[in-house]
GROMACS .gro file of C-alpha atoms in nm:
model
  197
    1UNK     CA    1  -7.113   7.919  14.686
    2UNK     CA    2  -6.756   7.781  14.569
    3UNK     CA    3  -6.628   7.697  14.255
    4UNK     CA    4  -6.318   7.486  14.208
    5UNK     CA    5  -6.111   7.518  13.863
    6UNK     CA    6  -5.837   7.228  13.790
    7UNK     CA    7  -5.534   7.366  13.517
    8UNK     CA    8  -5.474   7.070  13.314
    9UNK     CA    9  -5.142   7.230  13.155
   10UNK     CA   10  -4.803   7.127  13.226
   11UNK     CA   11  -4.733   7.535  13.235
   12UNK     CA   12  -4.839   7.616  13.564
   13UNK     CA   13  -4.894   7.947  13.515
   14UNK     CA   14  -4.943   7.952  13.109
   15UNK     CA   15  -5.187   8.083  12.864
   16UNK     CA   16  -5.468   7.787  13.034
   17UNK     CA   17  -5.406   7.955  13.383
   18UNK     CA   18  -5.476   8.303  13.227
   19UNK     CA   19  -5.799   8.180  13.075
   20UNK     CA   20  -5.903   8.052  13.387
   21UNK     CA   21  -5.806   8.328  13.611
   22UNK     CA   22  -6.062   8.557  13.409
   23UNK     CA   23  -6.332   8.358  13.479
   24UNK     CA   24  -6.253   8.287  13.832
   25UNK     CA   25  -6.196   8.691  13.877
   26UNK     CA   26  -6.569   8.761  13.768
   27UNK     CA   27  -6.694   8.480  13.982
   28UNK     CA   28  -6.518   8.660  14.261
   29UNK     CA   29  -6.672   9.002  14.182
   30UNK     CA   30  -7.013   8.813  14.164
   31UNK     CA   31  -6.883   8.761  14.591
   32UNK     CA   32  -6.848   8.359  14.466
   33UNK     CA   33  -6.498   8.166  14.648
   34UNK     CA   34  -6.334   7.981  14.448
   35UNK     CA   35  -5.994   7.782  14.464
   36UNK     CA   36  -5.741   7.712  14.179
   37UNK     CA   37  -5.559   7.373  14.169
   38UNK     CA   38  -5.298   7.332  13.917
   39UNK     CA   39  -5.192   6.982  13.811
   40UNK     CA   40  -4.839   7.059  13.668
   41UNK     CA   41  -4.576   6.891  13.799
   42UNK     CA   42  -4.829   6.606  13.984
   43UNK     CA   43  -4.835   6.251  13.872
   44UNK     CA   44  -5.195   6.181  13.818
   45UNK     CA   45  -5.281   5.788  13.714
   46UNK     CA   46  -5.510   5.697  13.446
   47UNK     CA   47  -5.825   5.475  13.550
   48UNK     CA   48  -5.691   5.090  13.608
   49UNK     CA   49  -6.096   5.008  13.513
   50UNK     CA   50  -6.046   4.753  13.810
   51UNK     CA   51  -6.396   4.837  13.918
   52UNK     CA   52  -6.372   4.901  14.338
   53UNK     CA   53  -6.517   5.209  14.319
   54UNK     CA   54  -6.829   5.066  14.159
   55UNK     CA   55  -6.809   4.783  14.411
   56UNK     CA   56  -6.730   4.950  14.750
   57UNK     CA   57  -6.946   5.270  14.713
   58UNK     CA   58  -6.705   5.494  14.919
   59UNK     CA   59  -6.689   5.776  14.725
   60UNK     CA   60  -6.304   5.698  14.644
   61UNK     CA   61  -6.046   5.563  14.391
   62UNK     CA   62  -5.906   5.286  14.510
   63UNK     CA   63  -5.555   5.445  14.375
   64UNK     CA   64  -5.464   5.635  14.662
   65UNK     CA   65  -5.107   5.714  14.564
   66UNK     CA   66  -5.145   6.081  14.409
   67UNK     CA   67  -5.412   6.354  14.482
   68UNK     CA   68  -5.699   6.268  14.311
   69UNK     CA   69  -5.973   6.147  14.578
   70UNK     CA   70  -5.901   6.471  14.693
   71UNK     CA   71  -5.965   6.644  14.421
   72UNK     CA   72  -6.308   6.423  14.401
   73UNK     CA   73  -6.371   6.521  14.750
   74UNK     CA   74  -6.332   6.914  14.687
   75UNK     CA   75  -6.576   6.860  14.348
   76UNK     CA   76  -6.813   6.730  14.571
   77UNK     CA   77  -6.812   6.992  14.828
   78UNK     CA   78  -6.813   7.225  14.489
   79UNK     CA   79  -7.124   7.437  14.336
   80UNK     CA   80  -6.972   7.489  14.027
   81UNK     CA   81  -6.666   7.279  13.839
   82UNK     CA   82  -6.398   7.467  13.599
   83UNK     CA   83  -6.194   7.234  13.410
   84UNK     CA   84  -5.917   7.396  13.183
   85UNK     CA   85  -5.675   7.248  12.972
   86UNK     CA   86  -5.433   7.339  12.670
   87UNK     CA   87  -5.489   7.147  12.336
   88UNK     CA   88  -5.220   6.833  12.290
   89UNK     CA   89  -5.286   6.682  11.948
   90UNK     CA   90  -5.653   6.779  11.973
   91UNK     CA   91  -5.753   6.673  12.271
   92UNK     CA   92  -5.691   6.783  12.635
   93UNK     CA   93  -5.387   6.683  12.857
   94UNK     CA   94  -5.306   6.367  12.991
   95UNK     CA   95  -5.290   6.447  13.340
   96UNK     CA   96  -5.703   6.652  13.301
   97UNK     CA   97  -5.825   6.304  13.106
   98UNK     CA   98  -5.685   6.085  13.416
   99UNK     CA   99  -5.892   6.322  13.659
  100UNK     CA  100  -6.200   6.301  13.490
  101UNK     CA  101  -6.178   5.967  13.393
  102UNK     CA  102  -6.141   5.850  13.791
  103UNK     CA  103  -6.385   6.141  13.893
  104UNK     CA  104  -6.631   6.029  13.650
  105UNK     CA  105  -6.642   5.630  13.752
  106UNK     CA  106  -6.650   5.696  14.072
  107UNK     CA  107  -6.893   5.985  14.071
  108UNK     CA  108  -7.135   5.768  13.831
  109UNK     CA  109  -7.044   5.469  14.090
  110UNK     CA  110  -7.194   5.631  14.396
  111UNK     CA  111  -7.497   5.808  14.276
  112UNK     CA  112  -7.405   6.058  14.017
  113UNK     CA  113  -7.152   6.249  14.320
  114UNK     CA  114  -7.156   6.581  14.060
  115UNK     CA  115  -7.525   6.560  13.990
  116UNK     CA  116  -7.714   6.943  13.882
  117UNK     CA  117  -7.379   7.151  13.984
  118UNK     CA  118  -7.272   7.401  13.744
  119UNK     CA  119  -6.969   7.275  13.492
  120UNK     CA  120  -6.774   7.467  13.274
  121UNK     CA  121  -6.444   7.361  13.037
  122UNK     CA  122  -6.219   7.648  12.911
  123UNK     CA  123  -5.943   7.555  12.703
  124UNK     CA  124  -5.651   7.740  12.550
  125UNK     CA  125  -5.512   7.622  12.228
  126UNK     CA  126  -5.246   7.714  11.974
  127UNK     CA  127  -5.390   7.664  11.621
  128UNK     CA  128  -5.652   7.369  11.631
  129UNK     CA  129  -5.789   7.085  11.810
  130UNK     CA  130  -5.948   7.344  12.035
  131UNK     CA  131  -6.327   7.263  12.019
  132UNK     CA  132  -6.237   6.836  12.028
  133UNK     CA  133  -6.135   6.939  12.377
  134UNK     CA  134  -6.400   7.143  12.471
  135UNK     CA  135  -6.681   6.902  12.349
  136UNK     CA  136  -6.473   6.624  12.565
  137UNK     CA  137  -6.448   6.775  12.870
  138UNK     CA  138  -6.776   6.895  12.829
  139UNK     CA  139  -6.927   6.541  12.772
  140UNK     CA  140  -6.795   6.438  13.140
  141UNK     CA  141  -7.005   6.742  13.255
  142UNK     CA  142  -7.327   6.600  13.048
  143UNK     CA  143  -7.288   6.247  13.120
  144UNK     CA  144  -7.281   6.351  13.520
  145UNK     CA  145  -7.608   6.509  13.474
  146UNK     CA  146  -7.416   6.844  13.559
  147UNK     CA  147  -7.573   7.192  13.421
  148UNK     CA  148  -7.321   7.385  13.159
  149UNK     CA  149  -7.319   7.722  13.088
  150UNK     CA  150  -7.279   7.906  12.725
  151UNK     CA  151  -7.071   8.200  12.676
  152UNK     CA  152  -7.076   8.431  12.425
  153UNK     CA  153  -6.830   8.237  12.203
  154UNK     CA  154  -6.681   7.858  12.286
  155UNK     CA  155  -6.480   7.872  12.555
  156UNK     CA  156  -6.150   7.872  12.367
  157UNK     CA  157  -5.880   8.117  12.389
  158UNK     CA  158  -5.577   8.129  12.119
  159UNK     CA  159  -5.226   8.160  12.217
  160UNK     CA  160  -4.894   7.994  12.219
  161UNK     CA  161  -4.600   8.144  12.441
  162UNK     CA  162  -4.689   8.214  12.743
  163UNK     CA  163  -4.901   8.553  12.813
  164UNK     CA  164  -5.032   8.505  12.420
  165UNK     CA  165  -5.370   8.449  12.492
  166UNK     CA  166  -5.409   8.772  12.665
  167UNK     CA  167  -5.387   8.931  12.295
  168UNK     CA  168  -5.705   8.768  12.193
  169UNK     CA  169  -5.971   8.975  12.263
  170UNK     CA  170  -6.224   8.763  12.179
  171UNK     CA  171  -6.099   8.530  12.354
  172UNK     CA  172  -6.107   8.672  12.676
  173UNK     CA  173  -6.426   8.857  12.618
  174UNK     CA  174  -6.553   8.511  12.588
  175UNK     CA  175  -6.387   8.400  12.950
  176UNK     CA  176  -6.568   8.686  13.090
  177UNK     CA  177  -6.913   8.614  12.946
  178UNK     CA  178  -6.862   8.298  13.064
  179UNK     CA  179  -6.752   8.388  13.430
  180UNK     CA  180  -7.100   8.594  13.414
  181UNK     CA  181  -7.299   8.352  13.279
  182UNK     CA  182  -7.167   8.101  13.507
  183UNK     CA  183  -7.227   8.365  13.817
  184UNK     CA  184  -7.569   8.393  13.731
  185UNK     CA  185  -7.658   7.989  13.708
  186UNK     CA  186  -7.504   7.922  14.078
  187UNK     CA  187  -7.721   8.191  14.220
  188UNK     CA  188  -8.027   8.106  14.064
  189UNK     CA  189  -7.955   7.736  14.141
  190UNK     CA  190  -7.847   7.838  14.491
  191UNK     CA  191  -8.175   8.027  14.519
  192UNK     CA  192  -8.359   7.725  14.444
  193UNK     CA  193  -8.155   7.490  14.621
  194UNK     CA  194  -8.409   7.399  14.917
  195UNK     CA  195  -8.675   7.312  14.638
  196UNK     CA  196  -8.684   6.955  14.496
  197UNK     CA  197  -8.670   6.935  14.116
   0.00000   0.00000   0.00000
C-alpha cells in the first residue's frame, strides 16, 4: 500500500509540511510507503478547459510543460491521496487548486482514474479560512467517488511562522488520529481489494 501527499505551500518545509509529516509518520508505523511531493517553487498551470483530456482518453493533460501528468500518474498508482495546503484568503493555494483542477478533469475524463482510494486534505492555517479549504479539497475527493476518512477533529492545524503549528496540540493530535484512521481504511480496503463491490 502507498500513499502519496502533495504540500500545496509555497514554504517548502512550513507549518503545512509539519502537518503532513505527522500523518505520513503514523502511516509509516502502520508499515504503509508513502512519498512526499512538495510543490514550492514549481510552476503548476491552471486548467485551459480546452477539453483534450475528455476527448483523447489518455489519461493525460494535454499541458505537458510542468509536472503535473506526473503527479496524475503517481495518484493513480496511489492507495491513498494526502492533499495539504496553507489557507490564502480562505481557500487553498494556487498552485494545490491547479493540481486538482487538471487531476480532476482528467480523472473524471477517463473513468473516474481515483475511483474508491482513500483521500484525505490537511490544511494548516493562521487565523481563519481554514475549514473553506478543507471542505474544497475535500469536494475533489467526493466528486471522484474517493473514500475520506474523519479524524478526531477537522483536519486543521493553527500556526503562522514556521514550526507554530507544532504548539497546537490539538492540532496535531488531530493529524495523528487521522494518520490512524486513514491506516486502518487502506488495510481494510486492501483486504477487500480482490472482491467486487
Amino acid at each position: 500500500m502507498k500513499v502519496i501527499a502533495f504540500n500545496g505551500s509555497a514554504r517548502m518545509d512550513g507549518n503545512t509540511a509539519i502537518l503532513i509529516q505527522c500523518v505520513l509518520k503514523i502511516l509509516q508505523d502502520e508499515g504503509i510507503e508513502t512519498e512526499l511531493i512538495q510543490l514550492a517553487g514549481q510552476q503548476i498551470h491552471g486548467c485551459t478547459a480546452c477539453g483534450t483530456c475528455r476527448k483523447i482518453k489518455n489519461k493525460e493533460c494535454k499541458i505537458v510543460n510542468d509536472n503535473v501528468n506526473l503527479y496524475i500518474q503517481k495518484m493513480v498508482m496511489a492507495d491513498g491521496i494526502l492533499f495539504g495546503s496553507p489557507t490564502y484568503f480562505s481557500m487553498m493555494s494556487s498552485e494545490m487548486k491547479a493540481l486538482i483542477d487538471r487531476a480532476g478533469y482528467v480523472g473524471r475524463s477517463n473513468g473516474d482514474l481515483f475511483k474508491r482510494k482513500v483521500g484525505v486534505a490537511v490544511v494548516a492555517v493562521r487565523r481563519a479560512g481554514g475549514i473553506p479549504t478543507f471542505d474544497a479539497i475535500n469536494h475533489f475527493f467526493l466528486i471522484s467517488q474517493m473514500i475520506v476518512p474523519g479524524s478526531s477533529y477537522w483536519n486543521v492545524g493553527i500556526g503562522s511562522s514556521k514550526g507554530d503549528v507544532e504548539k497546537d496540540e490539538e492540532g496535531i493530535k488531530t493529524m495523528e488520529d487521522l494518520g490512524r484512521n486513514m491506516a486502518w481504511l487502506l488495510k481494510k480496503l486492501n483486504s477487500t481489494e480482490h472482491k467486487e463491490l
